[in-house]
Amino acid sequence: MDSRFLAAIGIAPLIAAPQLYARDRNSREGDIRPNIIFFLVDDMGWQDTSVPFWSERTMYNDRYCTPNMERLADIGVMFTQAYTSSISSPTRCSIMTGANAARHRVTNWTLRKGQTTDEASSTIKIPEWNFNGISQVPGTPNTFTGISFVQLLKESGYHTIHCGKAHWGAMDTPGENPCHFGFEVNIAGHAAGGLATYLSERNFGHDNEGNPVSPFAIPDLREYWGSGTFATEALTKEALKALDKAKEYNQPFYLYMSHYAIHVPIEKDERYFDKYKAKGLSDKEAAYASLIEGMDKSLGDIMDWLEKNGEADNTVIIFMGDNGGYATGTTWRDAPLYTQNYPLNSGKGSAYEGGIREPMIVSWPGVAEAGTRCSSYIIAEDLYPTILEMAGIKRYNVPQTIDGKSFVPLLKHGSDPSKGRSLYWNCPNIWGEDGPGIGPTCSVRNGDWKLVYFYESGKKELYNIKNDIGEKNDISFMHRDIVRKLSKDLGNFLRKSGGQRPSFIKTGQPCPWPDEL
Amino acid sequence: MDSRFLAAIGIAPLIAAPQLYARDRNSREGDIRPNIIFFLVDDMGWQDTSVPFWSERTMYNDRYCTPNMERLADIGVMFTQAYTSSISSPTRCSIMTGANAARHRVTNWTLRKGQTTDEASSTIKIPEWNFNGISQVPGTPNTFTGISFVQLLKESGYHTIHCGKAHWGAMDTPGENPCHFGFEVNIAGHAAGGLATYLSERNFGHDNEGNPVSPFAIPDLREYWGSGTFATEALTKEALKALDKAKEYNQPFYLYMSHYAIHVPIEKDERYFDKYKAKGLSDKEAAYASLIEGMDKSLGDIMDWLEKNGEADNTVIIFMGDNGGYATGTTWRDAPLYTQNYPLNSGKGSAYEGGIREPMIVSWPGVAEAGTRCSSYIIAEDLYPTILEMAGIKRYNVPQTIDGKSFVPLLKHGSDPSKGRSLYWNCPNIWGEDGPGIGPTCSVRNGDWKLVYFYESGKKELYNIKNDIGEKNDISFMHRDIVRKLSKDLGNFLRKSGGQRPSFIKTGQPCPWPDEL
């Protein structure tokens, strides 16, 4: 359907009030508004760091070296129960719109306009999800329309910088372009959610004529082609140049440092590879560890920049991963699979903790207590109201429903917004790789309880996450009342938010909602 | 002064209402909202075209070949009295903000942050004009703050594309970046108001290592380096790629096709140079003519694109130059100087018609009558409300005063907004080149009368533009009443709008306003 011929909306444009723009670095109260850096790592597992997010130190904490994450943890707050969706696009669209994945319906990864990325099934039919991603304007089918927090930051006087992976809209849709969402600078962000290669020797995925060899070629880094600069480093250098500019602009800035690392292809970052080989790791796992340390070095470079430029005390840093660590294929990881996020079960793509629990650290000098841990749970869509509150923006009027809750109170030792709150996930899709908890599911967490519902089989699993973080013991049979209660809670949320579900090919009937079984 | 320590503004952010964004291609009334292409040519004189804007055909109309301007005139309205400032930055800042140059105070060309570009004088001191340009946010000294119409177009659902010269803010200020003003795509726009070279053989001003050799190196066109593609053509190709995208986006689009042509250096566009040599022109003048035809070819390519893509009937095209043709130096033009805009006197930089009267054609299929001429006068700042009205945006609330008036009524054969209206110019600056009418001046036009006031000498000249388009006969001595009336009108406007004036070095006293003498 061509939106040109849709009925007119019938509302006069009411352009933003002038005060919206005419703001300087100061907030309404006269405080300096902080710079905000959101450092998002692709496909980073909860244990892919030397910073221990679990109550115990793991072999992975000993294996990986992330000295700059340690440095950030020393000055910030570690969130030990930070959640996302299990796949990149749903997480990133939730962050950008403040809407839960059930509501925005971008429940699998996006790439080509009008094309789903689901693996085919002979038994169930995937619903018409928003495979074109998100946009700030209507007019594209299978797209969720919402205004990003970045747009609001820009309009309130922030200089907004995008560096790295975007992955909000399919190719040839408005949402493929970060500047569509209010970014003023876009370095290397486009429709693709992955990268052809980290290697400048391969022109980051371009042939000798400069043409991209696949949709995953990284744009904008031409000056590094053939220079021996790893993609992670090239992006960092460009981000620092953009920060140098931002400093000149005398505006508070928002930097979205969104690394393509540590997404597959798991190529060696030669700066660190030998070190991990010397530790006895296989080529594959040494390469994986080198990707992590290269990413960590980028964090350090940015922290160094802040210190050198006198901005460290006035800058919030939010470090996070976008979904669980990759654990489903021996092309890139050593067997045994599904163990790479230990103590969590499974990894990317899974409804289990291995797919959705993320390393997260937030530093806010003078506001959040340094070197502390917070075990209250938060979820991706919470970033939207949180970042706006950090910027002093509390009143805004956007078309979409904001499911997220600001976690600023947690940083200020105020009330706990997670108290009594349920978190919801919905993935009525088939990602394509196999493993525990991977497939069409929906789930809910409330307190220590987590219910996972498998759409096709109707199976329900109940875990007490506090006692069983590895989700080894399904105790649904012992707590029918809790299962019932959580099923109702989840079913209500999904119906209310417009969540989608698969249907059975044989009967044409939709799979039951969790509280219909 | 560091804006971080300014007192807080004390106004809560009031973020744009959702309906602002949630619009599709349709207007409130259900009509399809038109695409808008603003095709702005740098330094193009009134006669630098085969389209005759005067009542008589000139030798220049016969010399230059602009078949696509002719084609546009056939489907559009020729404005024979379209005005701008006499220098690029003032014009461009007026277009972008809707404010007269006296108000925005960007009264000379901008380049480096904190640095004026005025030529030194031993007798008069130039006021502290806004040599850092314009910005949408405060925080930079010597900068006019305003919200651009492009920002408003974007917020109402237009896809916004910048291609070519920007020149709104000095280097390292927020305004250097077109995306700061609401553009979603920026091709080759930055702080500079000129170009190092049109030649891809010289990498558009970059050395072999890819470093810019001057601030005038054209950014973003690396893929054309060494390809033999003239800058005008490369920009056009990139603009067409952006239009292909825009078509996919299913949004109305705004394309700002802002050519670096025909600014100096006047280099040969080899595609057309020989043709003009064969006509008997000198190398210099043949090169100049080739620049014009190369620019005209770009217009044709864009019109072809519209036809091929079914968008011709729904696209407004506004063709315009940004100030008078270059006529002050024999490095680039043949003697006799100051005649290149005949029948107009002088050229770029001058208060006379040669500096400020521009070729302008507007086509709006189905709305504006094809093949007509309009002799009502309009001025650069009128573009702001005009373009917004074309897009169906009539209510908006921006911090700056909009001096411009929409000329949509002229296109619709409605009322004449120029009736009884005065147009004002203020240039308290020293551009640097010499010639008739060049220097610190202010001027006013009302009806057929035009008064030019020279700040330093106190001289006033009065012309009847209808009878004396070449401003040969100063008849101020014959019409003291009109001189008095226009002086008062001009003085009042300048004081009310915050216009600036130079002062005498000897006495420290400001030069008198025109109505103080």
Short mmCIF file of C-alpha atoms in Angstrom, two decimals, chain B residues 231-409:
data_model
loop_
_atom_site.label_atom_id
_atom_site.label_comp_id
_atom_site.label_asym_id
_atom_site.label_seq_id
_atom_site.Cartn_x
_atom_site.Cartn_y
_atom_site.Cartn_z
CA ALA B 231 32.82 18.51 -9.78
CA THR B 232 29.46 19.71 -11.11
CA GLU B 233 28.87 16.32 -12.70
CA ALA B 234 30.06 14.36 -9.65
CA LEU B 235 27.69 16.29 -7.39
CA THR B 236 24.85 15.68 -9.80
CA LYS B 237 25.52 11.96 -9.89
CA GLU B 238 25.51 11.83 -6.10
CA ALA B 239 22.31 13.86 -5.97
CA LEU B 240 20.63 11.43 -8.36
CA LYS B 241 21.70 8.51 -6.18
CA ALA B 242 20.15 10.27 -3.22
CA LEU B 243 16.96 10.80 -5.22
CA ASP B 244 16.86 7.09 -6.05
CA LYS B 245 16.94 6.47 -2.31
CA ALA B 246 14.32 9.12 -1.65
CA LYS B 247 12.04 7.43 -4.14
CA GLU B 248 12.38 4.20 -2.19
CA TYR B 249 11.59 5.96 1.06
CA ASN B 250 8.10 6.94 -0.03
CA GLN B 251 8.42 10.31 1.64
CA PRO B 252 8.15 13.66 -0.07
CA PHE B 253 11.68 14.93 -0.46
CA TYR B 254 13.47 18.23 -0.28
CA LEU B 255 16.63 18.33 -2.38
CA TYR B 256 18.91 21.30 -1.91
CA MET B 257 21.06 21.07 -5.03
CA SER B 258 23.56 23.76 -4.24
CA HIS B 259 26.25 23.85 -6.87
CA TYR B 260 29.76 25.06 -6.20
CA ALA B 261 29.58 26.20 -9.81
CA ILE B 262 29.99 28.85 -11.09
CA HIS B 263 32.24 30.20 -8.31
CA VAL B 264 35.91 30.86 -9.04
CA PRO B 265 38.29 29.18 -9.90
CA ILE B 266 36.87 29.50 -13.38
CA GLU B 267 38.23 26.24 -14.76
CA LYS B 268 37.27 24.64 -18.03
CA ASP B 269 34.48 22.14 -18.06
CA GLU B 270 36.01 20.21 -20.97
CA ARG B 271 32.64 18.94 -22.09
CA TYR B 272 31.67 22.41 -23.24
CA PHE B 273 34.85 24.49 -23.46
CA ASP B 274 35.64 23.93 -27.14
CA LYS B 275 32.16 24.92 -28.16
CA TYR B 276 32.64 28.35 -26.66
CA LYS B 277 36.14 28.71 -28.04
CA ALA B 278 34.62 28.03 -31.44
CA LYS B 279 32.21 30.88 -30.74
CA GLY B 280 35.27 33.11 -30.50
CA LEU B 281 35.46 33.55 -26.75
CA SER B 282 38.75 33.95 -24.90
CA ASP B 283 39.98 31.06 -22.80
CA LYS B 284 38.71 32.75 -19.65
CA GLU B 285 35.29 33.53 -20.97
CA ALA B 286 34.93 30.17 -22.69
CA ALA B 287 35.74 28.51 -19.37
CA TYR B 288 33.14 30.66 -17.67
CA ALA B 289 30.54 29.71 -20.25
CA SER B 290 31.48 26.04 -19.87
CA LEU B 291 30.88 26.22 -16.12
CA ILE B 292 27.43 27.59 -16.79
CA GLU B 293 26.50 24.92 -19.31
CA GLY B 294 27.82 22.18 -17.01
CA MET B 295 25.56 23.52 -14.29
CA ASP B 296 22.64 23.66 -16.71
CA LYS B 297 23.25 20.04 -17.68
CA SER B 298 22.88 19.13 -14.02
CA LEU B 299 19.47 20.81 -13.96
CA GLY B 300 18.51 18.79 -17.01
CA ASP B 301 19.67 15.53 -15.47
CA ILE B 302 17.53 16.20 -12.42
CA MET B 303 14.51 17.09 -14.57
CA ASP B 304 15.09 13.90 -16.55
CA TRP B 305 15.17 11.93 -13.32
CA LEU B 306 11.85 13.41 -12.27
CA GLU B 307 10.27 12.49 -15.59
CA LYS B 308 11.68 8.99 -15.65
CA ASN B 309 10.54 8.38 -12.10
CA GLY B 310 7.04 9.75 -12.45
CA GLU B 311 7.70 12.59 -10.03
CA ALA B 312 7.75 15.52 -12.47
CA ASP B 313 4.10 16.40 -11.93
CA ASN B 314 4.51 16.44 -8.18
CA THR B 315 7.74 18.35 -7.82
CA VAL B 316 8.38 22.03 -7.30
CA ILE B 317 11.66 23.26 -8.79
CA ILE B 318 13.11 26.54 -7.62
CA PHE B 319 16.09 27.71 -9.62
CA MET B 320 18.09 30.66 -8.32
CA GLY B 321 21.53 32.24 -8.02
CA ASP B 322 22.90 33.35 -4.67
CA ASN B 323 24.47 36.70 -5.62
CA GLY B 324 25.55 38.64 -8.67
CA GLY B 325 28.01 37.40 -11.25
CA TYR B 326 31.70 37.84 -10.59
CA ALA B 327 32.87 41.01 -12.37
CA THR B 328 35.72 42.45 -10.33
CA GLY B 329 38.95 40.76 -11.35
CA THR B 330 40.87 40.12 -14.54
CA THR B 331 42.35 36.93 -13.19
CA TRP B 332 39.06 35.28 -14.04
CA ARG B 333 37.17 37.61 -16.38
CA ASP B 334 38.09 39.65 -19.42
CA ALA B 335 38.14 43.42 -19.23
CA PRO B 336 36.19 45.64 -19.21
CA LEU B 337 35.24 44.77 -15.65
CA TYR B 338 31.90 45.56 -13.95
CA THR B 339 30.05 45.05 -17.24
CA GLN B 340 29.52 41.29 -17.01
CA ASN B 341 25.99 41.60 -15.74
CA TYR B 342 24.84 44.10 -18.37
CA PRO B 343 22.34 45.77 -18.41
CA LEU B 344 22.93 45.74 -14.65
CA ASN B 345 25.72 47.76 -13.12
CA SER B 346 28.65 46.02 -11.36
CA GLY B 347 28.48 42.48 -9.95
CA LYS B 348 29.09 40.29 -6.92
CA GLY B 349 29.70 42.36 -3.80
CA SER B 350 27.89 45.45 -5.08
CA ALA B 351 24.74 47.14 -3.79
CA TYR B 352 23.82 47.82 -7.41
CA GLU B 353 21.56 45.47 -9.29
CA GLY B 354 24.53 43.56 -10.73
CA GLY B 355 25.31 42.36 -7.22
CA ILE B 356 21.86 41.46 -6.03
CA ARG B 357 19.51 40.63 -8.87
CA GLU B 358 19.34 36.95 -9.70
CA PRO B 359 18.02 34.64 -12.35
CA MET B 360 15.09 32.78 -10.81
CA ILE B 361 12.57 30.31 -12.18
CA VAL B 362 9.94 28.40 -10.22
CA SER B 363 7.95 25.51 -11.61
CA TRP B 364 5.04 23.97 -9.74
CA PRO B 365 3.02 21.77 -12.07
CA GLY B 366 -0.71 22.16 -11.63
CA VAL B 367 -0.32 25.23 -9.47
CA ALA B 368 1.87 27.86 -11.15
CA GLU B 369 1.06 28.75 -14.76
CA ALA B 370 3.67 27.40 -17.14
CA GLY B 371 5.71 29.71 -19.32
CA THR B 372 4.87 32.94 -17.52
CA ARG B 373 6.85 35.87 -16.15
CA CYS B 374 6.43 37.61 -12.84
CA SER B 375 7.88 41.07 -12.30
CA SER B 376 6.94 41.43 -8.63
CA TYR B 377 10.04 41.62 -6.52
CA ILE B 378 11.02 39.02 -3.97
CA ILE B 379 14.12 38.55 -1.80
CA ALA B 380 16.15 35.63 -0.45
CA GLU B 381 14.47 35.42 2.97
CA ASP B 382 11.12 34.91 1.22
CA LEU B 383 12.19 31.37 0.37
CA TYR B 384 11.74 30.27 3.99
CA PRO B 385 7.99 30.86 4.36
CA THR B 386 7.43 30.07 0.69
CA ILE B 387 8.95 26.60 0.82
CA LEU B 388 7.15 25.83 4.06
CA GLU B 389 3.86 26.90 2.55
CA MET B 390 4.52 24.72 -0.49
CA ALA B 391 4.95 21.82 1.93
CA GLY B 392 1.69 22.64 3.67
CA ILE B 393 3.39 23.99 6.78
CA LYS B 394 1.81 27.26 7.77
CA ARG B 395 1.94 27.23 11.55
CA TYR B 396 5.33 27.13 13.18
CA ASN B 397 6.99 28.67 16.11
CA VAL B 398 10.66 29.48 15.75
CA PRO B 399 12.85 31.73 17.88
CA GLN B 400 13.89 34.10 15.11
CA THR B 401 11.80 36.80 13.45
CA ILE B 402 10.88 35.82 9.92
CA ASP B 403 11.35 38.85 7.67
CA GLY B 404 10.50 36.93 4.52
CA LYS B 405 7.06 36.76 2.96
CA SER B 406 5.72 33.78 1.10
CA PHE B 407 5.47 34.36 -2.63
CA VAL B 408 3.11 31.44 -3.12
CA PRO B 409 0.34 33.98 -3.88
#
